[in-house]
Amino acid sequence: MEKGLLMLMKNMRNKKKLASLEGFHKIYSGMQEIFDELFDYTIITSYEKDTIQYKNKIFIPKNILSSSFCYYPGLYRYLKNNNFDILHIRPYYRPYSLTALFYSILNKKKIFITEEQRNDPHNTFENIIFQIYLFFLRPLINIKVHKVISLTKPSYEYLKKKGFKKLVCIPITYEPKISTKEVNNKQQKLKIICVARFEWLKAHHILIKAINHIIKNNKLAKKDIEVNLVGEGILMKDMEKLCKKLNISDIINFKGKIQNKRLDNYYQKHNIFVLSSVSDPIGMVVFEAMSNGLPAIVSSNTGAKGSVHDDKNGYVFKNKDYKDLAEKILLMKNPNKRQKFGEESIKILKENHNPGKIKNKYRDALEE
C-alpha cells in the first residue's frame, strides 16, 4: 500500500500543472476528466457548482460593458504565484482570457483555446465592435497560442473562415448507453422525441409546423405518429396554443421536465429524435439520443450535425425550413431503416467519441 502511495505521489510530481479558465457547460465534463487524468489540474472560474470534483479557484467577476465581457481581479498574480505550466482558456475573447494570454507570453508558458460556437453578437452595432476587436486580437492568438481546439466541425469551419490558425478539431466524449443489439426502433408508429428548453433558439414551432404539414397533406394519419416534447421554459404555453390552433394537440404531448435518471429509459421508448434549434453550439441532447440507439434529425445550425450522417444515422434539414424537416421525418417511415440508423448512431459514438481516443488526441495536440 505504501509503495502504491509513493508511486501515486511520484506521478503527481511528474504531471504538468494545467489551469482551465471559466466555468463549463456539461459538454466539457468528459474533457475535464481527461485533463484531470493527464495533468495536475485546476479550474479557475466564477461558477463554483461546475467544479465540485476538481481543484478550483473561485473569482468574483467584474463586468466590462456586460456580464459576457468580464475580468477576474487578481488573476495575473494568482497565475504567477502558482506557476502553471499550461493554460487553457474558453472563450478566447473575454478580458480574463486576455490576462491569461499575456501571462503566458511574458512567462513563456504554453496556452491553448477550446471553442464550440460562433461568437458573433446578434446585435449589429455590437457585432461591428466585436469584429474590430477581433481584428487586433486574432494575430496575437495566431502567433502565441499553441492550439485552437474546436469541439465541432461547424465551429472548426467558422474559426477557419475567421482566419484562426493552428486549428484542430477534437470532438466531445460520449459513450453509448446501450449496445447495438439492444436497439429497438421497429415499432410501426413513428414516435418522435424532442428534449429542449422552451426558448426561441430551440424553435419548437418549426417541429410543430412540420408535423402539421405532414398531417394536413395526408402524408401520415394521426394514428401513425406521436410527438413527445420534454422540457420546460417560458415559451411552453405558446407552443401548446399553437398545437391547439393547428388541431394537432392530440398527437403532440408536452411532458415537462424528466429527471436525468429516468431520461435514458424514456428515450428508448421512441424511435426518432428531432432537434429543430435555429442555433445550438453543440446540442448535447443529440448525443444523449444517439447513445440510446435513436436516429437523429437536426437543423443545419446545430453543432452536433457533424455526428449526424445523412442517410446513415439520420438527416440534417435546412435551418428554419419546416417543410424540409417534414420531408426528413417522412424519410424515416420504414421501421427497418430506423433500426439500422439507430444501430449506426451507437457505432458513430464508439468510433468518433470514444474517451480513450479523445484522450490521445488531446495528448498529441498538447505535446506537439
GROMACS .gro file of C-alpha atoms in nm:
model
  368
    1MET     CA    1   0.000   0.000   0.000
    2GLU     CA    2   0.285   0.238   0.089
    3LYS     CA    3   0.456   0.153  -0.240
    4GLY     CA    4   0.137   0.235  -0.432
    5LEU     CA    5   0.102   0.566  -0.248
    6LEU     CA    6   0.464   0.656  -0.327
    7MET     CA    7   0.405   0.579  -0.696
    8LEU     CA    8   0.094   0.799  -0.695
    9MET     CA    9   0.287   1.087  -0.537
   10LYS     CA   10   0.567   1.045  -0.791
   11ASN     CA   11   0.321   1.055  -1.080
   12MET     CA   12   0.163   1.371  -0.938
   13ARG     CA   13   0.505   1.537  -0.917
   14ASN     CA   14   0.575   1.445  -1.281
   15LYS     CA   15   0.246   1.586  -1.408
   16LYS     CA   16   0.249   1.932  -1.559
   17LYS     CA   17   0.024   2.191  -1.397
   18LEU     CA   18  -0.275   2.285  -1.613
   19ALA     CA   19  -0.526   2.560  -1.533
   20SER     CA   20  -0.855   2.599  -1.721
   21LEU     CA   21  -1.021   2.940  -1.713
   22GLU     CA   22  -1.401   2.974  -1.689
   23GLY     CA   23  -1.696   2.764  -1.580
   24PHE     CA   24  -1.805   2.492  -1.817
   25HIS     CA   25  -2.126   2.352  -1.954
   26LYS     CA   26  -2.176   1.977  -1.907
   27ILE     CA   27  -2.042   1.925  -2.261
   28TYR     CA   28  -1.698   1.979  -2.108
   29SER     CA   29  -1.727   1.711  -1.839
   30GLY     CA   30  -1.551   1.446  -2.047
   31MET     CA   31  -1.273   1.687  -2.135
   32GLN     CA   32  -1.230   1.781  -1.768
   33GLU     CA   33  -1.192   1.413  -1.678
   34ILE     CA   34  -0.921   1.377  -1.942
   35PHE     CA   35  -0.735   1.686  -1.821
   36ASP     CA   36  -0.755   1.564  -1.462
   37GLU     CA   37  -0.601   1.234  -1.569
   38LEU     CA   38  -0.323   1.385  -1.781
   39PHE     CA   39  -0.231   1.688  -1.568
   40ASP     CA   40  -0.221   1.836  -1.221
   41TYR     CA   41  -0.548   2.010  -1.296
   42THR     CA   42  -0.709   2.327  -1.158
   43ILE     CA   43  -1.020   2.512  -1.275
   44ILE     CA   44  -1.035   2.890  -1.243
   45THR     CA   45  -1.393   3.008  -1.262
   46SER     CA   46  -1.675   3.215  -1.120
   47TYR     CA   47  -1.912   2.914  -1.132
   48GLU     CA   48  -1.842   2.707  -0.823
   49LYS     CA   49  -2.111   2.448  -0.897
   50ASP     CA   50  -1.927   2.340  -1.215
   51THR     CA   51  -1.606   2.241  -1.038
   52ILE     CA   52  -1.705   2.031  -0.737
   53GLN     CA   53  -1.482   1.731  -0.811
   54TYR     CA   54  -1.173   1.929  -0.912
   55LYS     CA   55  -0.926   2.165  -0.751
   56ASN     CA   56  -1.054   2.512  -0.815
   57LYS     CA   57  -1.007   2.881  -0.756
   58ILE     CA   58  -1.324   3.090  -0.747
   59PHE     CA   59  -1.304   3.453  -0.858
   60ILE     CA   60  -1.574   3.718  -0.832
   61PRO     CA   61  -1.603   3.858  -1.185
   62LYS     CA   62  -1.607   4.230  -1.264
   63ASN     CA   63  -1.808   4.324  -1.571
   64ILE     CA   64  -1.688   4.550  -1.850
   65LEU     CA   65  -1.991   4.664  -2.053
   66SER     CA   66  -2.175   4.332  -1.995
   67SER     CA   67  -2.166   4.005  -1.798
   68SER     CA   68  -2.028   3.823  -2.104
   69PHE     CA   69  -1.729   4.059  -2.109
   70CYS     CA   70  -1.571   4.036  -1.765
   71TYR     CA   71  -1.236   4.005  -1.589
   72TYR     CA   72  -1.109   3.847  -1.266
   73PRO     CA   73  -0.933   4.091  -1.030
   74GLY     CA   74  -0.607   3.938  -0.904
   75LEU     CA   75  -0.593   3.671  -1.175
   76TYR     CA   76  -0.244   3.755  -1.303
   77ARG     CA   77  -0.098   3.740  -0.953
   78TYR     CA   78  -0.269   3.405  -0.889
   79LEU     CA   79  -0.127   3.257  -1.212
   80LYS     CA   80   0.218   3.390  -1.128
   81ASN     CA   81   0.216   3.255  -0.772
   82ASN     CA   82   0.106   2.906  -0.882
   83ASN     CA   83   0.344   2.885  -1.178
   84PHE     CA   84   0.114   2.684  -1.407
   85ASP     CA   85   0.287   2.510  -1.699
   86ILE     CA   86  -0.011   2.520  -1.935
   87LEU     CA   87  -0.316   2.746  -1.955
   88HIS     CA   88  -0.648   2.666  -2.119
   89ILE     CA   89  -0.898   2.942  -2.200
   90ARG     CA   90  -1.258   2.948  -2.315
   91PRO     CA   91  -1.387   3.163  -2.468
   92TYR     CA   92  -1.089   3.342  -2.618
   93TYR     CA   93  -1.225   3.699  -2.629
   94ARG     CA   94  -1.307   3.778  -2.266
   95PRO     CA   95  -1.075   4.004  -2.061
   96TYR     CA   96  -0.978   3.724  -1.819
   97SER     CA   97  -0.866   3.522  -2.123
   98LEU     CA   98  -0.651   3.816  -2.232
   99THR     CA   99  -0.495   3.822  -1.885
  100ALA     CA  100  -0.404   3.454  -1.923
  101LEU     CA  101  -0.273   3.516  -2.275
  102PHE     CA  102  -0.043   3.798  -2.162
  103TYR     CA  103   0.071   3.590  -1.864
  104SER     CA  104   0.166   3.304  -2.098
  105ILE     CA  105   0.358   3.541  -2.327
  106LEU     CA  106   0.550   3.719  -2.051
  107ASN     CA  107   0.631   3.396  -1.865
  108LYS     CA  108   0.683   3.173  -2.172
  109LYS     CA  109   0.404   2.931  -2.084
  110LYS     CA  110   0.202   2.714  -2.322
  111ILE     CA  111  -0.159   2.823  -2.377
  112PHE     CA  112  -0.442   2.674  -2.582
  113ILE     CA  113  -0.804   2.758  -2.659
  114THR     CA  114  -1.115   2.541  -2.684
  115GLU     CA  115  -1.426   2.667  -2.860
  116GLU     CA  116  -1.757   2.517  -2.966
  117GLN     CA  117  -1.961   2.804  -3.103
  118ARG     CA  118  -1.983   3.111  -3.320
  119ASN     CA  119  -1.925   3.425  -3.117
  120ASP     CA  120  -2.067   3.694  -3.346
  121PRO     CA  121  -2.319   3.905  -3.149
  122HIS     CA  122  -2.673   3.923  -3.290
  123ASN     CA  123  -2.691   4.300  -3.240
  124THR     CA  124  -2.549   4.482  -3.546
  125PHE     CA  125  -2.362   4.752  -3.351
  126GLU     CA  126  -2.216   4.500  -3.104
  127ASN     CA  127  -2.111   4.278  -3.395
  128ILE     CA  128  -1.923   4.566  -3.561
  129ILE     CA  129  -1.737   4.637  -3.235
  130PHE     CA  130  -1.659   4.266  -3.193
  131GLN     CA  131  -1.516   4.239  -3.546
  132ILE     CA  132  -1.288   4.539  -3.484
  133TYR     CA  133  -1.177   4.383  -3.153
  134LEU     CA  134  -1.116   4.051  -3.328
  135PHE     CA  135  -0.909   4.224  -3.599
  136PHE     CA  136  -0.648   4.314  -3.336
  137LEU     CA  137  -0.683   4.002  -3.118
  138ARG     CA  138  -0.664   3.734  -3.388
  139PRO     CA  139  -0.299   3.799  -3.497
  140LEU     CA  140  -0.186   3.774  -3.134
  141ILE     CA  141  -0.371   3.443  -3.092
  142ASN     CA  142  -0.232   3.306  -3.419
  143ILE     CA  143   0.125   3.384  -3.314
  144LYS     CA  144   0.123   3.297  -2.944
  145VAL     CA  145  -0.145   3.029  -2.886
  146HIS     CA  146  -0.026   2.668  -2.912
  147LYS     CA  147  -0.354   2.523  -3.043
  148VAL     CA  148  -0.709   2.636  -3.110
  149ILE     CA  149  -0.921   2.328  -3.044
  150SER     CA  150  -1.272   2.315  -3.186
  151LEU     CA  151  -1.522   2.068  -3.041
  152THR     CA  152  -1.739   2.051  -3.354
  153LYS     CA  153  -1.687   2.055  -3.730
  154PRO     CA  154  -1.913   2.362  -3.778
  155SER     CA  155  -1.711   2.551  -3.517
  156TYR     CA  156  -1.388   2.443  -3.688
  157GLU     CA  157  -1.513   2.576  -4.023
  158TYR     CA  158  -1.628   2.901  -3.860
  159LEU     CA  159  -1.293   2.962  -3.689
  160LYS     CA  160  -1.106   2.876  -4.008
  161LYS     CA  161  -1.319   3.124  -4.201
  162LYS     CA  162  -1.244   3.387  -3.935
  163GLY     CA  163  -0.872   3.344  -4.002
  164PHE     CA  164  -0.760   3.146  -3.696
  165LYS     CA  165  -0.453   2.926  -3.738
  166LYS     CA  166  -0.323   2.613  -3.558
  167LEU     CA  167  -0.674   2.470  -3.565
  168VAL     CA  168  -0.758   2.113  -3.471
  169CYS     CA  169  -1.099   1.951  -3.424
  170ILE     CA  170  -1.132   1.721  -3.122
  171PRO     CA  171  -1.491   1.603  -3.059
  172ILE     CA  172  -1.651   1.576  -2.717
  173THR     CA  173  -1.653   1.238  -2.545
  174TYR     CA  174  -1.978   1.044  -2.528
  175GLU     CA  175  -2.027   0.673  -2.467
  176PRO     CA  176  -2.329   0.465  -2.574
  177LYS     CA  177  -2.580   0.375  -2.303
  178ILE     CA  178  -2.685   0.057  -2.484
  179SER     CA  179  -2.534  -0.188  -2.734
  180THR     CA  180  -2.638  -0.223  -3.098
  181LYS     CA  181  -2.818  -0.546  -3.003
  182GLU     CA  182  -3.038  -0.353  -2.760
  183VAL     CA  183  -3.158  -0.101  -3.019
  184ASN     CA  184  -3.532  -0.139  -3.081
  185ASN     CA  185  -3.678   0.107  -3.333
  186LYS     CA  186  -3.905  -0.130  -3.527
  187GLN     CA  187  -4.241  -0.009  -3.396
  188GLN     CA  188  -4.472   0.074  -3.688
  189LYS     CA  189  -4.580   0.402  -3.532
  190LEU     CA  190  -4.344   0.699  -3.560
  191LYS     CA  191  -4.261   0.803  -3.204
  192ILE     CA  192  -4.067   1.128  -3.207
  193ILE     CA  193  -3.895   1.278  -2.905
  194CYS     CA  194  -3.751   1.627  -2.867
  195VAL     CA  195  -3.566   1.725  -2.548
  196ALA     CA  196  -3.507   2.100  -2.521
  197ARG     CA  197  -3.597   2.405  -2.315
  198PHE     CA  198  -3.887   2.608  -2.450
  199GLU     CA  199  -3.697   2.917  -2.565
  200TRP     CA  200  -3.677   3.088  -2.901
  201LEU     CA  201  -3.341   2.940  -3.006
  202LYS     CA  202  -3.479   2.586  -2.968
  203ALA     CA  203  -3.755   2.669  -3.219
  204HIS     CA  204  -4.016   2.410  -3.123
  205HIS     CA  205  -4.258   2.586  -3.358
  206ILE     CA  206  -4.061   2.453  -3.656
  207LEU     CA  207  -4.113   2.093  -3.544
  208ILE     CA  208  -4.481   2.161  -3.468
  209LYS     CA  209  -4.533   2.317  -3.813
  210ALA     CA  210  -4.354   2.021  -3.975
  211ILE     CA  211  -4.591   1.776  -3.805
  212ASN     CA  212  -4.889   1.988  -3.911
  213HIS     CA  213  -4.758   1.990  -4.269
  214ILE     CA  214  -4.736   1.609  -4.267
  215ILE     CA  215  -5.091   1.566  -4.133
  216LYS     CA  216  -5.250   1.842  -4.342
  217ASN     CA  217  -5.108   1.696  -4.663
  218ASN     CA  218  -5.217   1.342  -4.571
  219LYS     CA  219  -4.862   1.208  -4.568
  220LEU     CA  220  -4.937   1.023  -4.244
  221ALA     CA  221  -5.254   0.958  -4.047
  222LYS     CA  222  -5.267   1.084  -3.691
  223LYS     CA  223  -5.277   0.728  -3.561
  224ASP     CA  224  -4.934   0.666  -3.718
  225ILE     CA  225  -4.740   0.943  -3.544
  226GLU     CA  226  -4.680   1.067  -3.190
  227VAL     CA  227  -4.456   1.351  -3.071
  228ASN     CA  228  -4.337   1.399  -2.713
  229LEU     CA  229  -4.174   1.727  -2.614
  230VAL     CA  230  -3.961   1.708  -2.299
  231GLY     CA  231  -3.858   2.027  -2.121
  232GLU     CA  232  -3.975   2.345  -1.955
  233GLY     CA  233  -3.947   2.714  -2.037
  234ILE     CA  234  -4.122   3.045  -2.094
  235LEU     CA  235  -4.250   2.954  -2.443
  236MET     CA  236  -4.415   2.627  -2.344
  237LYS     CA  237  -4.765   2.780  -2.318
  238ASP     CA  238  -4.724   2.949  -2.656
  239MET     CA  239  -4.635   2.615  -2.817
  240GLU     CA  240  -4.938   2.450  -2.655
  241LYS     CA  241  -5.158   2.724  -2.803
  242LEU     CA  242  -5.001   2.672  -3.146
  243CYS     CA  243  -5.080   2.299  -3.132
  244LYS     CA  244  -5.443   2.372  -3.042
  245LYS     CA  245  -5.469   2.627  -3.321
  246LEU     CA  246  -5.340   2.370  -3.573
  247ASN     CA  247  -5.563   2.097  -3.427
  248ILE     CA  248  -5.275   1.859  -3.352
  249SER     CA  249  -5.284   1.867  -2.970
  250ASP     CA  250  -5.392   1.504  -2.972
  251ILE     CA  251  -5.060   1.386  -3.120
  252ILE     CA  252  -4.816   1.636  -2.965
  253ASN     CA  253  -4.765   1.591  -2.592
  254PHE     CA  254  -4.591   1.829  -2.352
  255LYS     CA  255  -4.413   1.616  -2.093
  256GLY     CA  256  -4.240   1.883  -1.886
  257LYS     CA  257  -3.908   1.808  -1.721
  258ILE     CA  258  -3.799   1.445  -1.685
  259GLN     CA  259  -3.527   1.364  -1.432
  260ASN     CA  260  -3.194   1.254  -1.579
  261LYS     CA  261  -3.209   0.912  -1.412
  262ARG     CA  262  -3.535   0.841  -1.600
  263LEU     CA  263  -3.444   1.008  -1.928
  264ASP     CA  264  -3.245   0.723  -2.086
  265ASN     CA  265  -3.535   0.484  -2.043
  266TYR     CA  266  -3.771   0.745  -2.189
  267TYR     CA  267  -3.553   0.796  -2.497
  268GLN     CA  268  -3.568   0.422  -2.560
  269LYS     CA  269  -3.949   0.431  -2.583
  270HIS     CA  270  -3.916   0.637  -2.902
  271ASN     CA  271  -3.770   0.570  -3.246
  272ILE     CA  272  -3.668   0.916  -3.378
  273PHE     CA  273  -3.506   1.217  -3.214
  274VAL     CA  274  -3.559   1.567  -3.357
  275LEU     CA  275  -3.387   1.894  -3.261
  276SER     CA  276  -3.517   2.194  -3.456
  277SER     CA  277  -3.295   2.464  -3.298
  278VAL     CA  278  -3.223   2.770  -3.511
  279SER     CA  279  -2.889   2.798  -3.329
  280ASP     CA  280  -2.723   2.544  -3.099
  281PRO     CA  281  -2.344   2.541  -3.039
  282ILE     CA  282  -2.342   2.166  -2.985
  283GLY     CA  283  -2.675   2.014  -2.882
  284MET     CA  284  -2.580   1.760  -2.616
  285VAL     CA  285  -2.926   1.606  -2.635
  286VAL     CA  286  -2.837   1.476  -2.981
  287PHE     CA  287  -2.563   1.262  -2.826
  288GLU     CA  288  -2.796   1.157  -2.545
  289ALA     CA  289  -3.046   1.033  -2.804
  290MET     CA  290  -2.779   0.862  -3.015
  291SER     CA  291  -2.637   0.690  -2.707
  292ASN     CA  292  -2.981   0.535  -2.655
  293GLY     CA  293  -2.993   0.400  -3.009
  294LEU     CA  294  -3.204   0.664  -3.182
  295PRO     CA  295  -3.159   0.807  -3.530
  296ALA     CA  296  -3.143   1.188  -3.522
  297ILE     CA  297  -3.280   1.470  -3.735
  298VAL     CA  298  -3.121   1.808  -3.661
  299SER     CA  299  -3.109   2.155  -3.812
  300SER     CA  300  -2.812   2.271  -4.017
  301ASN     CA  301  -2.733   2.524  -3.742
  302THR     CA  302  -2.668   2.258  -3.476
  303GLY     CA  303  -2.308   2.181  -3.379
  304ALA     CA  304  -2.383   1.811  -3.335
  305LYS     CA  305  -2.474   1.782  -3.704
  306GLY     CA  306  -2.117   1.661  -3.758
  307SER     CA  307  -2.220   1.334  -3.591
  308VAL     CA  308  -2.547   1.304  -3.783
  309HIS     CA  309  -2.454   1.148  -4.116
  310ASP     CA  310  -2.715   1.190  -4.387
  311ASP     CA  311  -2.881   0.861  -4.479
  312LYS     CA  312  -2.659   0.675  -4.227
  313ASN     CA  313  -2.794   0.756  -3.881
  314GLY     CA  314  -3.029   1.045  -3.956
  315TYR     CA  315  -3.065   1.366  -4.153
  316VAL     CA  316  -2.974   1.734  -4.138
  317PHE     CA  317  -3.253   1.967  -4.250
  318LYS     CA  318  -3.226   2.327  -4.371
  319ASN     CA  319  -3.231   2.567  -4.079
  320LYS     CA  320  -3.578   2.720  -4.014
  321ASP     CA  321  -3.734   2.518  -4.301
  322TYR     CA  322  -4.026   2.322  -4.154
  323LYS     CA  323  -4.115   2.171  -4.492
  324ASP     CA  324  -3.767   2.026  -4.529
  325LEU     CA  325  -3.791   1.891  -4.173
  326ALA     CA  326  -4.124   1.728  -4.265
  327GLU     CA  327  -3.961   1.560  -4.565
  328LYS     CA  328  -3.677   1.429  -4.348
  329ILE     CA  329  -3.924   1.286  -4.094
  330LEU     CA  330  -4.112   1.108  -4.373
  331LEU     CA  331  -3.786   0.951  -4.490
  332MET     CA  332  -3.784   0.767  -4.156
  333LYS     CA  333  -4.118   0.589  -4.200
  334ASN     CA  334  -3.960   0.249  -4.262
  335PRO     CA  335  -3.907   0.061  -3.930
  336ASN     CA  336  -3.611  -0.138  -4.066
  337LYS     CA  337  -3.443   0.186  -4.172
  338ARG     CA  338  -3.492   0.336  -3.825
  339GLN     CA  339  -3.345   0.022  -3.673
  340LYS     CA  340  -3.038   0.037  -3.898
  341PHE     CA  341  -2.991   0.411  -3.834
  342GLY     CA  342  -3.019   0.363  -3.457
  343GLU     CA  343  -2.751   0.094  -3.462
  344GLU     CA  344  -2.533   0.328  -3.669
  345SER     CA  345  -2.573   0.600  -3.402
  346ILE     CA  346  -2.416   0.364  -3.148
  347LYS     CA  347  -2.130   0.282  -3.386
  348ILE     CA  348  -2.058   0.651  -3.456
  349LEU     CA  349  -2.028   0.727  -3.084
  350LYS     CA  350  -1.796   0.430  -3.033
  351GLU     CA  351  -1.577   0.531  -3.325
  352ASN     CA  352  -1.567   0.911  -3.303
  353HIS     CA  353  -1.642   0.998  -2.939
  354ASN     CA  354  -1.456   0.726  -2.751
  355PRO     CA  355  -1.291   0.874  -2.436
  356GLY     CA  356  -0.969   0.678  -2.488
  357LYS     CA  357  -0.928   0.804  -2.844
  358ILE     CA  358  -1.015   1.161  -2.747
  359LYS     CA  359  -0.760   1.150  -2.462
  360ASN     CA  360  -0.488   1.051  -2.709
  361LYS     CA  361  -0.589   1.336  -2.940
  362TYR     CA  362  -0.554   1.589  -2.657
  363ARG     CA  363  -0.221   1.439  -2.553
  364ASP     CA  364  -0.091   1.459  -2.911
  365ALA     CA  365  -0.222   1.813  -2.964
  366LEU     CA  366  -0.071   1.949  -2.643
  367GLU     CA  367   0.262   1.769  -2.667
  368GLU     CA  368   0.347   1.884  -3.021
   0.00000   0.00000   0.00000
